[in-house]
Amino acid sequence: MDIPSVDSPIWRKLVTGEKSVDFSFLAIKVFLGRAKLMIGSDSSEENIKKVSLELRDLFLKYSSIPTIQKDIELLN
Amino acid sequence: MIKAMYSVQEVKEKIEKGIPLILAGDENLLSQLPKGNWIGGTIPYFMGDDGGEESKDKISVMEIPDYALETKTLIYTEENIENVYSDAFENGFSLILIPAFTKVHLSFSVNAPYYSYFASRSLLGWVTGLHLNDLGKTTPKIYSGMEGKFYEDAAIVMHVSLDFDKFAEIGIINIFNQGEGDVIEFLETGFSAEYALVNGEKVKFADYVLNNNLDVKLPLAADYWGAKINVSFQSIDKESGVVNFYAPVFKEMQYKHASPILNYVEQFTNEIPQTNNSMIFSCNCILNYLYSELEGKKTADIKGPITFGEIAYQLLNQTLVYLIIHEI
């Protein structure tokens, strides 16, 4: 399963809380907590893009881990 | 079944063999150990080989697996704790021990989610403590085996490097769920709160807790996209109206009071993952130990220290934290 591109709207929806998904991988869940804190304190477009990119990078980093495969499916 | 609790002599032999170790025990025991590649934290409560136990005679031992490529041990204060993730190896895990009630404990607890590389490096560990009868008589400590000394005001981390065919996954078991009650938000991030927004209405939080007879043995739980992150009640100061917690509440998060647990051991055991012995570390919370009366009880084959706070990327309360190494 491919990870959506940088331009996919899914990243923005996830970090802004517009879309809520019950992921199973703990690192992703706590990162989304971080996203909420960071965007709560700075909701500029630039910061949303930065945090969105960090989230995608996290999925890429962990993409070979078996337990994250279900979470990747939830992105598509 | 892997043995978890050892005598001082047995631990000395492991240190002399050069095995990197993460240790938990009473300070009188840790103080007797020779220099070597180990770190330790004070606590006399454990999930031991025969179940929950209190001991000032035995040390809980986690051996770093022999397939680890490299270890490095670093000391952190509130001045440099923000580097704890960026100092970690690109692939591996980092095990942190932080003395309770210290500046570095407070700083990490409030700020960890803002640190660079948060969640992209596997950091777990626990908050060191003491026997509850010794509160006010001594202090929680961490030990640096490399230096042969202890610290009361700094955290210690053993960063462990793994080959890229392995992956260290941190997991948690939190049997508490959000109840059906009010949505609680806080006006400030911190370990205490005077006011809160309850369903959007500003209230004096101590009055709210007392007037609604909230069972303070049950934590506040936030929902992090399916992971329940607890904040436990420490005390309520009726005079000042301030409620104190064992972990920070975050301004941007929504909390609910957790629903009651009918049988901790049974519910907990049901949630333990099947790992084929790949779980190499776990720790559980002293509040679970006390409130669920775990002394003498077994929670499956889970062993390790009973702690004053658990760390899975960030500080948690009333939660079991574990580490599994996957082959990939």
mmCIF file of C-alpha atoms in Angstrom:
data_model
loop_
_atom_site.group_PDB
_atom_site.id
_atom_site.type_symbol
_atom_site.label_atom_id
_atom_site.label_comp_id
_atom_site.label_asym_id
_atom_site.label_seq_id
_atom_site.Cartn_x
_atom_site.Cartn_y
_atom_site.Cartn_z
ATOM 1 C CA MET A 1 0.000 0.000 0.000
ATOM 2 C CA ASP A 2 1.406 3.395 -1.025
ATOM 3 C CA ILE A 3 1.666 6.335 1.279
ATOM 4 C CA PRO A 4 -0.255 9.327 -0.155
ATOM 5 C CA SER A 5 1.831 12.049 -1.769
ATOM 6 C CA VAL A 6 2.880 15.253 -0.066
ATOM 7 C CA ASP A 7 0.065 17.050 -1.903
ATOM 8 C CA SER A 8 -2.684 14.751 -0.639
ATOM 9 C CA PRO A 9 -5.274 16.598 1.490
ATOM 10 C CA ILE A 10 -5.277 13.718 3.984
ATOM 11 C CA TRP A 11 -2.261 15.115 5.835
ATOM 12 C CA ARG A 12 -3.822 18.488 6.452
ATOM 13 C CA LYS A 13 -7.110 16.908 7.491
ATOM 14 C CA LEU A 14 -5.362 14.698 10.023
ATOM 15 C CA VAL A 15 -3.156 17.319 11.666
ATOM 16 C CA THR A 16 -5.932 19.893 11.907
ATOM 17 C CA GLY A 17 -8.378 17.357 13.329
ATOM 18 C CA GLU A 18 -10.770 17.775 10.376
ATOM 19 C CA LYS A 19 -10.531 14.009 9.925
ATOM 20 C CA SER A 20 -10.273 11.642 12.878
ATOM 21 C CA VAL A 21 -8.910 8.145 12.382
ATOM 22 C CA ASP A 22 -8.331 5.488 15.050
ATOM 23 C CA PHE A 23 -4.780 4.485 14.193
ATOM 24 C CA SER A 24 -3.179 1.528 15.953
ATOM 25 C CA PHE A 25 0.503 2.510 15.925
ATOM 26 C CA LEU A 26 1.343 4.383 19.131
ATOM 27 C CA ALA A 27 3.961 6.686 17.604
ATOM 28 C CA ILE A 28 1.385 7.984 15.118
ATOM 29 C CA LYS A 29 -1.192 8.573 17.847
ATOM 30 C CA VAL A 30 1.161 10.556 20.064
ATOM 31 C CA PHE A 31 2.429 12.489 17.049
ATOM 32 C CA LEU A 32 -1.141 13.573 16.321
ATOM 33 C CA GLY A 33 -1.303 14.765 19.927
ATOM 34 C CA ARG A 34 1.811 16.825 19.205
ATOM 35 C CA ALA A 35 0.184 18.151 16.037
ATOM 36 C CA LYS A 36 -2.830 19.335 18.013
ATOM 37 C CA LEU A 37 -0.607 21.153 20.492
ATOM 38 C CA MET A 38 1.584 22.731 17.827
ATOM 39 C CA ILE A 39 -1.236 23.859 15.600
ATOM 40 C CA GLY A 40 -3.182 25.014 18.650
ATOM 41 C CA SER A 41 -0.377 27.432 19.423
ATOM 42 C CA ASP A 42 0.346 28.408 15.805
ATOM 43 C CA SER A 43 -2.366 27.766 13.239
ATOM 44 C CA SER A 44 -0.583 29.549 10.397
ATOM 45 C CA GLU A 45 -0.658 27.891 6.992
ATOM 46 C CA GLU A 46 3.105 27.536 7.127
ATOM 47 C CA ASN A 47 2.955 25.621 10.413
ATOM 48 C CA ILE A 48 0.138 23.365 9.223
ATOM 49 C CA LYS A 49 2.241 22.449 6.160
ATOM 50 C CA LYS A 50 5.291 21.822 8.335
ATOM 51 C CA VAL A 51 3.414 19.524 10.729
ATOM 52 C CA SER A 52 1.679 17.770 7.805
ATOM 53 C CA LEU A 53 5.059 17.030 6.267
ATOM 54 C CA GLU A 54 6.367 15.716 9.587
ATOM 55 C CA LEU A 55 3.401 13.334 9.802
ATOM 56 C CA ARG A 56 4.034 12.011 6.300
ATOM 57 C CA ASP A 57 7.730 11.591 7.095
ATOM 58 C CA LEU A 58 6.753 9.565 10.145
ATOM 59 C CA PHE A 59 4.655 7.197 8.030
ATOM 60 C CA LEU A 60 7.541 6.877 5.561
ATOM 61 C CA LYS A 61 10.019 6.132 8.344
ATOM 62 C CA TYR A 62 7.841 3.387 9.766
ATOM 63 C CA SER A 63 6.487 2.053 6.460
ATOM 64 C CA SER A 64 8.412 -1.248 6.681
ATOM 65 C CA ILE A 65 6.993 -2.096 10.105
ATOM 66 C CA PRO A 66 4.273 -4.777 9.952
ATOM 67 C CA THR A 67 2.113 -3.188 12.636
ATOM 68 C CA ILE A 68 1.743 0.096 10.749
ATOM 69 C CA GLN A 69 0.384 -1.462 7.557
ATOM 70 C CA LYS A 70 -3.243 -1.233 8.746
ATOM 71 C CA ASP A 71 -2.716 2.445 9.522
ATOM 72 C CA ILE A 72 -1.341 3.077 6.031
ATOM 73 C CA GLU A 73 -4.472 1.480 4.576
ATOM 74 C CA LEU A 74 -6.562 3.962 6.552
ATOM 75 C CA LEU A 75 -4.861 6.843 4.729
ATOM 76 C CA ASN A 76 -6.215 5.814 1.347
ATOM 77 C CA MET B 1 9.747 -17.766 31.962
ATOM 78 C CA ILE B 2 12.565 -15.187 32.108
ATOM 79 C CA LYS B 3 13.783 -14.290 35.584
ATOM 80 C CA ALA B 4 13.450 -10.589 36.421
ATOM 81 C CA MET B 5 14.637 -10.130 40.002
ATOM 82 C CA TYR B 6 18.237 -10.647 41.085
ATOM 83 C CA SER B 7 20.435 -10.333 44.172
ATOM 84 C CA VAL B 8 23.187 -7.721 44.352
ATOM 85 C CA GLN B 9 25.789 -10.446 43.822
ATOM 86 C CA GLU B 10 24.035 -11.724 40.706
ATOM 87 C CA VAL B 11 23.833 -8.199 39.274
ATOM 88 C CA LYS B 12 27.521 -7.616 40.028
ATOM 89 C CA GLU B 13 28.352 -10.703 37.973
ATOM 90 C CA LYS B 14 26.286 -9.426 35.042
ATOM 91 C CA ILE B 15 28.013 -6.026 35.213
ATOM 92 C CA GLU B 16 31.435 -7.685 35.290
ATOM 93 C CA LYS B 17 30.498 -9.651 32.153
ATOM 94 C CA GLY B 18 29.954 -6.309 30.421
ATOM 95 C CA ILE B 19 26.243 -6.802 29.737
ATOM 96 C CA PRO B 20 24.537 -3.377 29.371
ATOM 97 C CA LEU B 21 21.828 -3.239 32.019
ATOM 98 C CA ILE B 22 18.839 -1.136 33.035
ATOM 99 C CA LEU B 23 18.293 -1.600 36.757
ATOM 100 C CA ALA B 24 15.611 -0.737 39.277
ATOM 101 C CA GLY B 25 15.954 -1.134 43.006
ATOM 102 C CA ASP B 26 16.372 0.382 46.403
ATOM 103 C CA GLU B 27 19.191 2.929 46.641
ATOM 104 C CA ASN B 28 21.057 0.852 49.229
ATOM 105 C CA LEU B 29 21.350 -1.927 46.654
ATOM 106 C CA LEU B 30 22.214 0.219 43.652
ATOM 107 C CA SER B 31 24.902 1.980 45.712
ATOM 108 C CA GLN B 32 26.717 -1.341 46.182
ATOM 109 C CA LEU B 33 27.179 -2.016 42.472
ATOM 110 C CA PRO B 34 30.516 -1.617 40.684
ATOM 111 C CA LYS B 35 31.141 0.729 37.780
ATOM 112 C CA GLY B 36 30.056 -0.603 34.407
ATOM 113 C CA ASN B 37 27.704 -0.152 31.491
ATOM 114 C CA TRP B 38 24.493 0.192 33.457
ATOM 115 C CA ILE B 39 21.964 2.775 34.489
ATOM 116 C CA GLY B 40 19.575 2.489 37.382
ATOM 117 C CA GLY B 41 16.704 4.140 39.137
ATOM 118 C CA THR B 42 15.359 3.911 42.661
ATOM 119 C CA ILE B 43 12.136 2.089 43.432
ATOM 120 C CA PRO B 44 11.274 -0.736 45.846
ATOM 121 C CA TYR B 45 8.073 -1.917 44.114
ATOM 122 C CA PHE B 46 7.993 -4.456 41.306
ATOM 123 C CA MET B 47 6.017 -6.862 39.263
ATOM 124 C CA GLY B 48 8.455 -9.608 40.215
ATOM 125 C CA ASP B 49 8.870 -13.266 39.398
ATOM 126 C CA ASP B 50 6.013 -14.214 41.737
ATOM 127 C CA GLY B 51 3.739 -11.234 41.109
ATOM 128 C CA GLY B 52 3.519 -7.768 42.616
ATOM 129 C CA GLU B 53 6.058 -7.294 45.399
ATOM 130 C CA GLU B 54 7.824 -4.777 47.574
ATOM 131 C CA SER B 55 11.526 -5.522 48.029
ATOM 132 C CA LYS B 56 14.644 -3.855 49.379
ATOM 133 C CA ASP B 57 16.688 -7.033 48.762
ATOM 134 C CA LYS B 58 16.340 -7.589 45.032
ATOM 135 C CA ILE B 59 17.043 -5.631 41.880
ATOM 136 C CA SER B 60 14.901 -5.679 38.746
ATOM 137 C CA VAL B 61 17.130 -6.255 35.723
ATOM 138 C CA MET B 62 16.608 -5.565 32.051
ATOM 139 C CA GLU B 63 19.474 -6.805 29.904
ATOM 140 C CA ILE B 64 20.104 -4.973 26.668
ATOM 141 C CA PRO B 65 19.924 -7.729 24.013
ATOM 142 C CA ASP B 66 23.234 -8.953 22.603
ATOM 143 C CA TYR B 67 22.127 -8.000 19.085
ATOM 144 C CA ALA B 68 22.267 -4.310 20.031
ATOM 145 C CA LEU B 69 24.984 -2.609 17.987
ATOM 146 C CA GLU B 70 25.985 0.125 20.390
ATOM 147 C CA THR B 71 24.929 1.921 23.561
ATOM 148 C CA LYS B 72 25.635 5.413 24.827
ATOM 149 C CA THR B 73 24.605 6.877 28.162
ATOM 150 C CA LEU B 74 23.875 10.564 28.573
ATOM 151 C CA ILE B 75 22.818 12.743 31.502
ATOM 152 C CA TYR B 76 20.101 15.362 31.023
ATOM 153 C CA THR B 77 19.015 18.330 33.093
ATOM 154 C CA GLU B 78 16.253 20.828 32.348
ATOM 155 C CA GLU B 79 18.887 22.702 30.325
ATOM 156 C CA ASN B 80 19.410 19.999 27.685
ATOM 157 C CA ILE B 81 16.501 17.548 28.031
ATOM 158 C CA GLU B 82 15.078 18.947 24.791
ATOM 159 C CA ASN B 83 17.856 17.020 22.997
ATOM 160 C CA VAL B 84 16.737 13.655 24.296
ATOM 161 C CA TYR B 85 15.166 12.614 20.989
ATOM 162 C CA SER B 86 17.748 14.136 18.673
ATOM 163 C CA ASP B 87 20.554 12.388 20.614
ATOM 164 C CA ALA B 88 18.952 8.981 19.965
ATOM 165 C CA PHE B 89 20.293 6.610 17.331
ATOM 166 C CA GLU B 90 18.456 6.658 14.026
ATOM 167 C CA ASN B 91 17.253 3.092 14.606
ATOM 168 C CA GLY B 92 16.969 1.661 18.095
ATOM 169 C CA PHE B 93 15.452 2.731 21.351
ATOM 170 C CA SER B 94 16.292 5.006 24.252
ATOM 171 C CA LEU B 95 15.464 4.177 27.846
ATOM 172 C CA ILE B 96 15.080 7.162 30.163
ATOM 173 C CA LEU B 97 14.991 7.291 33.962
ATOM 174 C CA ILE B 98 13.891 10.557 35.581
ATOM 175 C CA PRO B 99 13.779 11.218 39.336
ATOM 176 C CA ALA B 100 10.304 12.240 40.478
ATOM 177 C CA PHE B 101 9.609 15.764 41.706
ATOM 178 C CA THR B 102 12.658 17.291 39.927
ATOM 179 C CA LYS B 103 12.908 20.213 37.521
ATOM 180 C CA VAL B 104 13.885 17.894 34.673
ATOM 181 C CA HIS B 105 10.833 15.738 35.441
ATOM 182 C CA LEU B 106 8.540 18.762 35.227
ATOM 183 C CA SER B 107 10.251 20.119 32.123
ATOM 184 C CA PHE B 108 10.134 16.846 30.206
ATOM 185 C CA SER B 109 6.528 16.183 31.199
ATOM 186 C CA VAL B 110 5.227 19.498 29.919
ATOM 187 C CA ASN B 111 7.496 19.996 26.916
ATOM 188 C CA ALA B 112 8.329 16.570 25.442
ATOM 189 C CA PRO B 113 5.675 16.720 22.696
ATOM 190 C CA TYR B 114 7.355 19.863 21.363
ATOM 191 C CA TYR B 115 10.882 18.395 21.146
ATOM 192 C CA SER B 116 12.523 17.691 17.784
ATOM 193 C CA TYR B 117 12.144 14.073 16.644
ATOM 194 C CA PHE B 118 9.305 13.454 19.138
ATOM 195 C CA ALA B 119 7.579 10.197 18.115
ATOM 196 C CA SER B 120 10.117 9.453 15.407
ATOM 197 C CA ARG B 121 12.664 8.042 17.873
ATOM 198 C CA SER B 122 11.567 5.323 20.319
ATOM 199 C CA LEU B 123 11.898 6.781 23.814
ATOM 200 C CA LEU B 124 10.459 4.971 26.802
ATOM 201 C CA GLY B 125 11.217 4.649 30.486
ATOM 202 C CA TRP B 126 9.999 5.577 33.905
ATOM 203 C CA VAL B 127 10.019 8.056 36.739
ATOM 204 C CA THR B 128 12.094 6.864 39.690
ATOM 205 C CA GLY B 129 10.654 6.934 43.179
ATOM 206 C CA LEU B 130 10.974 5.649 46.697
ATOM 207 C CA HIS B 131 9.142 3.659 49.335
ATOM 208 C CA LEU B 132 6.004 5.550 50.242
ATOM 209 C CA ASN B 133 7.012 5.405 53.924
ATOM 210 C CA ASP B 134 10.219 7.252 52.982
ATOM 211 C CA LEU B 135 8.480 10.277 51.444
ATOM 212 C CA GLY B 136 10.159 13.345 52.911
ATOM 213 C CA LYS B 137 13.053 11.261 54.326
ATOM 214 C CA THR B 138 14.966 10.567 51.129
ATOM 215 C CA THR B 139 14.724 11.424 47.425
ATOM 216 C CA PRO B 140 14.259 9.503 44.185
ATOM 217 C CA LYS B 141 17.573 8.988 42.391
ATOM 218 C CA ILE B 142 19.123 7.804 39.154
ATOM 219 C CA TYR B 143 22.468 6.021 38.907
ATOM 220 C CA SER B 144 25.156 6.239 36.264
ATOM 221 C CA GLY B 145 27.123 2.979 36.304
ATOM 222 C CA MET B 146 29.709 4.456 33.958
ATOM 223 C CA GLU B 147 30.503 7.232 36.412
ATOM 224 C CA GLY B 148 29.810 5.267 39.589
ATOM 225 C CA LYS B 149 27.609 8.022 40.955
ATOM 226 C CA PHE B 150 23.998 8.963 41.495
ATOM 227 C CA TYR B 151 22.006 12.081 40.666
ATOM 228 C CA GLU B 152 18.964 13.519 42.414
ATOM 229 C CA ASP B 153 18.344 16.314 39.930
ATOM 230 C CA ALA B 154 19.091 14.879 36.493
ATOM 231 C CA ALA B 155 17.717 12.251 34.140
ATOM 232 C CA ILE B 156 19.765 9.493 32.558
ATOM 233 C CA VAL B 157 19.220 7.834 29.199
ATOM 234 C CA MET B 158 20.756 4.741 27.673
ATOM 235 C CA HIS B 159 20.475 5.163 23.922
ATOM 236 C CA VAL B 160 20.619 1.785 22.161
ATOM 237 C CA SER B 161 21.357 1.286 18.478
ATOM 238 C CA LEU B 162 19.813 -1.573 16.488
ATOM 239 C CA ASP B 163 20.497 -2.879 13.006
ATOM 240 C CA PHE B 164 17.923 -1.906 10.390
ATOM 241 C CA ASP B 165 16.534 -5.450 10.287
ATOM 242 C CA LYS B 166 15.077 -4.792 13.731
ATOM 243 C CA PHE B 167 12.559 -2.294 15.007
ATOM 244 C CA ALA B 168 11.789 -1.254 18.579
ATOM 245 C CA GLU B 169 8.061 -0.702 19.033
ATOM 246 C CA ILE B 170 6.746 0.949 22.161
ATOM 247 C CA GLY B 171 3.296 -0.074 23.307
ATOM 248 C CA ILE B 172 1.026 0.776 26.188
ATOM 249 C CA ILE B 173 -1.715 -1.028 28.051
ATOM 250 C CA ASN B 174 -4.196 1.366 29.543
ATOM 251 C CA ILE B 175 -7.342 -0.346 30.666
ATOM 252 C CA PHE B 176 -9.059 2.906 31.548
ATOM 253 C CA ASN B 177 -11.570 4.295 29.115
ATOM 254 C CA GLN B 178 -13.186 7.668 28.951
ATOM 255 C CA GLY B 179 -16.498 7.659 30.804
ATOM 256 C CA GLU B 180 -19.742 9.020 29.433
ATOM 257 C CA GLY B 181 -19.562 12.171 31.535
ATOM 258 C CA ASP B 182 -18.551 15.765 31.006
ATOM 259 C CA VAL B 183 -15.940 17.053 28.582
ATOM 260 C CA ILE B 184 -13.206 18.773 30.575
ATOM 261 C CA GLU B 185 -10.706 21.245 29.114
ATOM 262 C CA PHE B 186 -8.043 23.231 30.899
ATOM 263 C CA LEU B 187 -7.086 26.854 30.493
ATOM 264 C CA GLU B 188 -3.365 26.248 30.966
ATOM 265 C CA THR B 189 -0.930 23.374 30.513
ATOM 266 C CA GLY B 190 0.491 22.187 33.821
ATOM 267 C CA PHE B 191 0.535 19.846 36.794
ATOM 268 C CA SER B 192 -2.242 21.741 38.559
ATOM 269 C CA ALA B 193 -5.455 23.517 37.684
ATOM 270 C CA GLU B 194 -7.609 26.015 39.498
ATOM 271 C CA TYR B 195 -10.159 26.430 36.744
ATOM 272 C CA ALA B 196 -11.424 24.230 33.940
ATOM 273 C CA LEU B 197 -14.008 24.379 31.196
ATOM 274 C CA VAL B 198 -16.619 21.697 31.841
ATOM 275 C CA ASN B 199 -18.776 21.281 28.751
ATOM 276 C CA GLY B 200 -17.558 24.764 27.833
ATOM 277 C CA GLU B 201 -18.486 26.394 31.153
ATOM 278 C CA LYS B 202 -15.740 27.814 33.349
ATOM 279 C CA VAL B 203 -15.749 26.245 36.822
ATOM 280 C CA LYS B 204 -13.543 26.089 39.860
ATOM 281 C CA PHE B 205 -12.126 22.630 39.246
ATOM 282 C CA ALA B 206 -11.721 21.565 42.896
ATOM 283 C CA ASP B 207 -15.384 22.432 43.521
ATOM 284 C CA TYR B 208 -16.388 20.466 40.442
ATOM 285 C CA VAL B 209 -14.473 17.370 41.561
ATOM 286 C CA LEU B 210 -15.804 17.530 45.113
ATOM 287 C CA ASN B 211 -19.405 18.469 44.304
ATOM 288 C CA ASN B 212 -19.668 15.685 41.744
ATOM 289 C CA ASN B 213 -17.985 13.124 44.006
ATOM 290 C CA LEU B 214 -15.485 12.163 41.299
ATOM 291 C CA ASP B 215 -13.530 9.067 42.339
ATOM 292 C CA VAL B 216 -9.990 10.446 42.219
ATOM 293 C CA LYS B 217 -8.537 6.936 41.985
ATOM 294 C CA LEU B 218 -9.776 7.033 38.408
ATOM 295 C CA PRO B 219 -7.732 9.251 36.090
ATOM 296 C CA LEU B 220 -8.760 11.873 33.608
ATOM 297 C CA ALA B 221 -8.367 10.299 30.164
ATOM 298 C CA ALA B 222 -7.666 12.075 26.883
ATOM 299 C CA ASP B 223 -8.253 10.334 23.575
ATOM 300 C CA TYR B 224 -5.174 10.532 21.333
ATOM 301 C CA TRP B 225 -6.691 9.053 18.203
ATOM 302 C CA GLY B 226 -7.534 5.791 19.934
ATOM 303 C CA ALA B 227 -4.807 5.825 22.591
ATOM 304 C CA LYS B 228 -6.099 6.794 26.006
ATOM 305 C CA ILE B 229 -3.595 9.040 27.756
ATOM 306 C CA ASN B 230 -4.240 9.338 31.488
ATOM 307 C CA VAL B 231 -3.620 12.115 33.939
ATOM 308 C CA SER B 232 -3.979 10.965 37.549
ATOM 309 C CA PHE B 233 -5.227 13.033 40.450
ATOM 310 C CA GLN B 234 -2.609 13.758 43.108
ATOM 311 C CA SER B 235 -4.425 15.983 45.575
ATOM 312 C CA ILE B 236 -7.124 18.574 46.006
ATOM 313 C CA ASP B 237 -6.288 21.678 47.989
ATOM 314 C CA LYS B 238 -9.686 22.716 49.329
ATOM 315 C CA GLU B 239 -8.357 25.989 50.685
ATOM 316 C CA SER B 240 -6.801 27.256 47.462
ATOM 317 C CA GLY B 241 -9.204 25.382 45.199
ATOM 318 C CA VAL B 242 -6.312 23.932 43.200
ATOM 319 C CA VAL B 243 -6.296 20.349 41.908
ATOM 320 C CA ASN B 244 -2.856 18.767 41.506
ATOM 321 C CA PHE B 245 -1.999 15.999 39.058
ATOM 322 C CA TYR B 246 0.795 13.432 38.593
ATOM 323 C CA ALA B 247 1.219 14.436 34.931
ATOM 324 C CA PRO B 248 0.429 17.648 33.108
ATOM 325 C CA VAL B 249 -2.935 18.406 31.629
ATOM 326 C CA PHE B 250 -2.567 20.043 28.219
ATOM 327 C CA LYS B 251 -4.522 23.131 27.300
ATOM 328 C CA GLU B 252 -5.453 21.924 23.826
ATOM 329 C CA MET B 253 -6.658 18.448 24.829
ATOM 330 C CA GLN B 254 -10.106 17.298 25.927
ATOM 331 C CA TYR B 255 -10.443 15.017 28.941
ATOM 332 C CA LYS B 256 -13.138 12.873 30.485
ATOM 333 C CA HIS B 257 -13.175 11.196 33.852
ATOM 334 C CA ALA B 258 -12.418 7.494 33.326
ATOM 335 C CA SER B 259 -15.067 4.877 33.897
ATOM 336 C CA PRO B 260 -14.615 2.399 36.796
ATOM 337 C CA ILE B 261 -12.636 -0.823 36.436
ATOM 338 C CA LEU B 262 -14.379 -3.946 37.714
ATOM 339 C CA ASN B 263 -11.436 -6.343 37.873
ATOM 340 C CA TYR B 264 -8.038 -4.838 37.105
ATOM 341 C CA VAL B 265 -6.065 -8.100 36.833
ATOM 342 C CA GLU B 266 -8.634 -9.756 34.586
ATOM 343 C CA GLN B 267 -9.076 -6.766 32.276
ATOM 344 C CA PHE B 268 -5.362 -6.104 32.179
ATOM 345 C CA THR B 269 -4.461 -9.706 31.384
ATOM 346 C CA ASN B 270 -6.942 -9.708 28.508
ATOM 347 C CA GLU B 271 -5.112 -6.781 26.879
ATOM 348 C CA ILE B 272 -1.564 -8.124 27.060
ATOM 349 C CA PRO B 273 -0.268 -8.626 23.508
ATOM 350 C CA GLN B 274 0.992 -12.015 22.306
ATOM 351 C CA THR B 275 4.661 -11.306 21.690
ATOM 352 C CA ASN B 276 6.552 -14.632 21.593
ATOM 353 C CA ASN B 277 9.043 -13.377 24.171
ATOM 354 C CA SER B 278 9.951 -10.328 22.073
ATOM 355 C CA MET B 279 8.826 -8.021 24.927
ATOM 356 C CA ILE B 280 12.114 -6.998 26.519
ATOM 357 C CA PHE B 281 10.938 -4.340 28.976
ATOM 358 C CA SER B 282 7.838 -3.256 30.821
ATOM 359 C CA CYS B 283 6.906 -1.043 33.726
ATOM 360 C CA ASN B 284 3.623 -0.313 35.441
ATOM 361 C CA CYS B 285 2.311 2.510 37.599
ATOM 362 C CA ILE B 286 2.385 2.619 41.371
ATOM 363 C CA LEU B 287 -1.203 3.866 41.366
ATOM 364 C CA ASN B 288 -2.299 0.720 39.542
ATOM 365 C CA TYR B 289 -0.267 -1.294 42.075
ATOM 366 C CA LEU B 290 -1.916 0.458 45.023
ATOM 367 C CA TYR B 291 -5.471 1.012 43.826
ATOM 368 C CA SER B 292 -5.782 -2.440 42.238
ATOM 369 C CA GLU B 293 -3.936 -4.122 45.128
ATOM 370 C CA LEU B 294 -1.470 -5.906 42.853
ATOM 371 C CA GLU B 295 0.843 -7.045 45.658
ATOM 372 C CA GLY B 296 1.038 -10.841 45.432
ATOM 373 C CA LYS B 297 -0.944 -10.891 42.187
ATOM 374 C CA LYS B 298 0.401 -11.811 38.763
ATOM 375 C CA THR B 299 -0.480 -9.894 35.610
ATOM 376 C CA ALA B 300 0.344 -12.683 33.145
ATOM 377 C CA ASP B 301 4.131 -12.790 32.664
ATOM 378 C CA ILE B 302 4.612 -9.020 32.778
ATOM 379 C CA LYS B 303 7.561 -8.069 34.987
ATOM 380 C CA GLY B 304 9.463 -4.917 35.787
ATOM 381 C CA PRO B 305 9.484 -1.878 38.042
ATOM 382 C CA ILE B 306 6.374 -0.276 39.510
ATOM 383 C CA THR B 307 6.970 3.397 38.920
ATOM 384 C CA PHE B 308 6.089 6.980 39.792
ATOM 385 C CA GLY B 309 5.276 7.674 36.141
ATOM 386 C CA GLU B 310 5.650 5.831 32.871
ATOM 387 C CA ILE B 311 7.167 7.204 29.699
ATOM 388 C CA ALA B 312 6.148 6.182 26.216
ATOM 389 C CA TYR B 313 7.427 9.147 24.185
ATOM 390 C CA GLN B 314 5.816 11.361 26.835
ATOM 391 C CA LEU B 315 4.863 11.066 30.498
ATOM 392 C CA LEU B 316 1.869 8.848 31.244
ATOM 393 C CA ASN B 317 0.002 7.854 34.392
ATOM 394 C CA GLN B 318 -1.730 4.626 35.445
ATOM 395 C CA THR B 319 -0.477 2.905 32.309
ATOM 396 C CA LEU B 320 1.754 -0.064 31.552
ATOM 397 C CA VAL B 321 4.494 0.654 29.025
ATOM 398 C CA TYR B 322 6.326 -2.078 27.142
ATOM 399 C CA LEU B 323 8.965 -2.514 24.470
ATOM 400 C CA ILE B 324 8.852 -5.136 21.746
ATOM 401 C CA ILE B 325 11.662 -5.784 19.279
ATOM 402 C CA HIS B 326 10.419 -6.816 15.837
ATOM 403 C CA GLU B 327 12.415 -8.573 13.142
ATOM 404 C CA ILE B 328 11.633 -6.879 9.819
#
